[in-house]
Short mmCIF file of C-alpha atoms in Angstrom, two decimals:
data_model
loop_
_atom_site.label_atom_id
_atom_site.label_comp_id
_atom_site.label_asym_id
_atom_site.label_seq_id
_atom_site.Cartn_x
_atom_site.Cartn_y
_atom_site.Cartn_z
CA UNK A 1 -37.29 0.48 -17.94
CA UNK A 2 -37.49 -2.48 -15.54
CA UNK A 3 -35.14 -4.47 -17.74
CA UNK A 4 -32.50 -1.72 -17.69
CA UNK A 5 -32.76 -1.43 -13.89
CA UNK A 6 -32.34 -5.19 -13.50
CA UNK A 7 -29.32 -5.18 -15.80
CA UNK A 8 -27.66 -2.32 -13.90
CA UNK A 9 -28.36 -4.06 -10.58
CA UNK A 10 -26.91 -7.30 -11.94
CA UNK A 11 -23.77 -5.55 -13.17
CA UNK A 12 -23.31 -3.82 -9.82
CA UNK A 13 -23.68 -7.08 -7.87
CA UNK A 14 -21.26 -8.86 -10.20
CA UNK A 15 -18.76 -5.99 -9.88
CA UNK A 16 -18.88 -6.09 -6.08
CA UNK A 17 -18.40 -9.87 -6.15
CA UNK A 18 -15.32 -9.65 -8.37
CA UNK A 19 -13.76 -6.78 -6.42
CA UNK A 20 -14.24 -8.69 -3.17
CA UNK A 21 -12.78 -11.86 -4.66
CA UNK A 22 -9.70 -10.03 -5.94
CA UNK A 23 -8.79 -8.47 -2.59
CA UNK A 24 -9.32 -11.80 -0.81
CA UNK A 25 -7.05 -13.55 -3.29
CA UNK A 26 -4.28 -10.98 -2.88
CA UNK A 27 -4.27 -11.38 0.92
CA UNK A 28 -4.60 -15.16 1.04
CA UNK A 29 -2.38 -16.45 -1.76
CA UNK A 30 -1.36 -19.57 0.09
CA UNK A 31 1.47 -20.69 2.28
CA UNK A 32 3.46 -22.37 -0.50
CA UNK A 33 3.47 -19.23 -2.64
CA UNK A 34 4.57 -17.02 0.25
CA UNK A 35 7.30 -19.48 1.26
CA UNK A 36 8.54 -19.62 -2.32
CA UNK A 37 8.69 -15.84 -2.56
CA UNK A 38 10.71 -15.39 0.65
CA UNK A 39 12.95 -18.42 0.02
CA UNK A 40 14.24 -17.16 -3.33
CA UNK A 41 17.32 -15.00 -3.00
CA UNK A 42 18.93 -13.35 -0.02
CA UNK A 43 17.76 -10.81 2.52
CA UNK A 44 20.46 -8.20 3.14
CA UNK A 45 19.01 -6.56 6.28
CA UNK A 46 16.84 -7.81 9.14
CA UNK A 47 16.12 -4.83 11.36
CA UNK A 48 14.38 -5.15 14.73
CA UNK A 49 12.18 -2.51 16.38
CA UNK A 50 15.20 -1.50 18.49
CA UNK A 51 17.08 -0.62 15.28
CA UNK A 52 19.48 -3.57 15.45
CA UNK A 53 20.37 -5.23 12.12
CA UNK A 54 20.66 -9.00 12.64
CA UNK A 55 22.64 -9.31 9.39
CA UNK A 56 26.21 -7.99 9.54
CA UNK A 57 27.46 -5.76 6.71
CA UNK A 58 28.12 -7.93 3.67
CA UNK A 59 26.16 -10.84 5.17
CA UNK A 60 22.79 -12.28 4.29
CA UNK A 61 19.76 -14.09 5.66
CA UNK A 62 18.08 -16.99 3.87
CA UNK A 63 14.68 -18.58 4.50
CA UNK A 64 14.83 -22.38 4.26
CA UNK A 65 11.59 -24.20 3.45
CA UNK A 66 13.19 -27.54 4.29
CA UNK A 67 13.85 -26.89 7.99
CA UNK A 68 11.70 -23.74 8.48
CA UNK A 69 14.69 -21.79 9.74
CA UNK A 70 16.07 -18.41 8.78
CA UNK A 71 19.83 -18.87 8.44
CA UNK A 72 22.02 -15.80 9.01
CA UNK A 73 25.50 -15.64 7.46
CA UNK A 74 28.36 -13.20 7.92
CA UNK A 75 30.43 -11.71 5.10
CA UNK A 76 32.69 -14.81 4.91
CA UNK A 77 29.68 -17.15 4.56
CA UNK A 78 29.82 -18.59 8.08
CA UNK A 79 26.46 -19.18 9.73
CA UNK A 80 26.08 -16.98 12.81
CA UNK A 81 22.51 -17.76 13.99
CA UNK A 82 19.15 -19.25 13.07
CA UNK A 83 15.55 -18.28 13.80
CA UNK A 84 12.42 -20.42 13.41
CA UNK A 85 9.64 -19.31 11.09
CA UNK A 86 6.30 -20.57 9.78
CA UNK A 87 3.49 -19.02 7.76
CA UNK A 88 -0.15 -19.50 8.71
CA UNK A 89 -2.05 -20.96 5.77
CA UNK A 90 -4.45 -18.56 4.09
CA UNK A 91 -3.67 -15.62 6.37
CA UNK A 92 -1.21 -12.75 6.50
CA UNK A 93 0.50 -14.13 9.60
CA UNK A 94 3.97 -15.46 10.27
CA UNK A 95 5.39 -17.11 13.37
CA UNK A 96 8.94 -15.96 14.09
CA UNK A 97 10.77 -17.57 17.03
CA UNK A 98 7.50 -19.09 18.31
CA UNK A 99 5.59 -15.77 18.38
CA UNK A 100 2.80 -15.03 15.87
CA UNK A 101 2.91 -11.71 14.00
CA UNK A 102 0.87 -10.04 11.27
CA UNK A 103 2.49 -9.42 7.89
CA UNK A 104 2.16 -5.84 6.69
CA UNK A 105 2.91 -6.37 2.98
CA UNK A 106 0.75 -7.77 0.24
CA UNK A 107 3.05 -10.34 -1.38
CA UNK A 108 1.39 -10.18 -4.77
CA UNK A 109 2.38 -6.52 -5.03
CA UNK A 110 5.91 -6.65 -3.59
CA UNK A 111 8.40 -9.13 -2.24
CA UNK A 112 11.28 -6.74 -1.47
CA UNK A 113 10.24 -6.16 2.13
CA UNK A 114 8.69 -8.37 4.79
CA UNK A 115 7.49 -6.44 7.84
CA UNK A 116 6.16 -8.24 10.91
CA UNK A 117 3.74 -6.31 13.13
CA UNK A 118 2.69 -6.96 16.71
CA UNK A 119 -0.97 -8.03 16.32
CA UNK A 120 -2.08 -5.98 19.34
CA UNK A 121 -0.18 -2.71 19.00
CA UNK A 122 0.28 -2.87 15.18
CA UNK A 123 3.87 -1.69 15.69
CA UNK A 124 6.80 -3.03 13.70
CA UNK A 125 8.71 -5.84 15.42
CA UNK A 126 11.12 -6.80 12.65
CA UNK A 127 11.56 -5.96 8.97
CA UNK A 128 13.38 -8.06 6.37
CA UNK A 129 14.84 -6.22 3.35
CA UNK A 130 16.24 -7.51 0.05
CA UNK A 131 18.56 -4.48 -0.13
CA UNK A 132 20.95 -3.25 2.55
CA UNK A 133 19.30 -0.64 4.81
#
């Protein structure tokens, strides 16, 4: 009976360890991985809390790992603005225009949306979308 109890306790402890490790890994997948995910492809809408889309219809936004800038282009391909960005290593935080924000999404699960939240109020500040909103 003692052996069965010890085995069950061991299995439970191992299960808790693995579940904890999995959630930690999903939230802290590393700066390089996050930068690669956002740098691939175009973002069709960048909507602020005020409801303003920083990307004009037919335009796009691109994250550049080389200069850590988000480049915004209009429909004809002309650059219309840039914003600075940086990811905090091992955390779900991104600095956008020199202000640190929390990232709402879990990048392992989805990379179609990037939502930045005010760390104090937890309200949306800006959301990046792969599809036009």
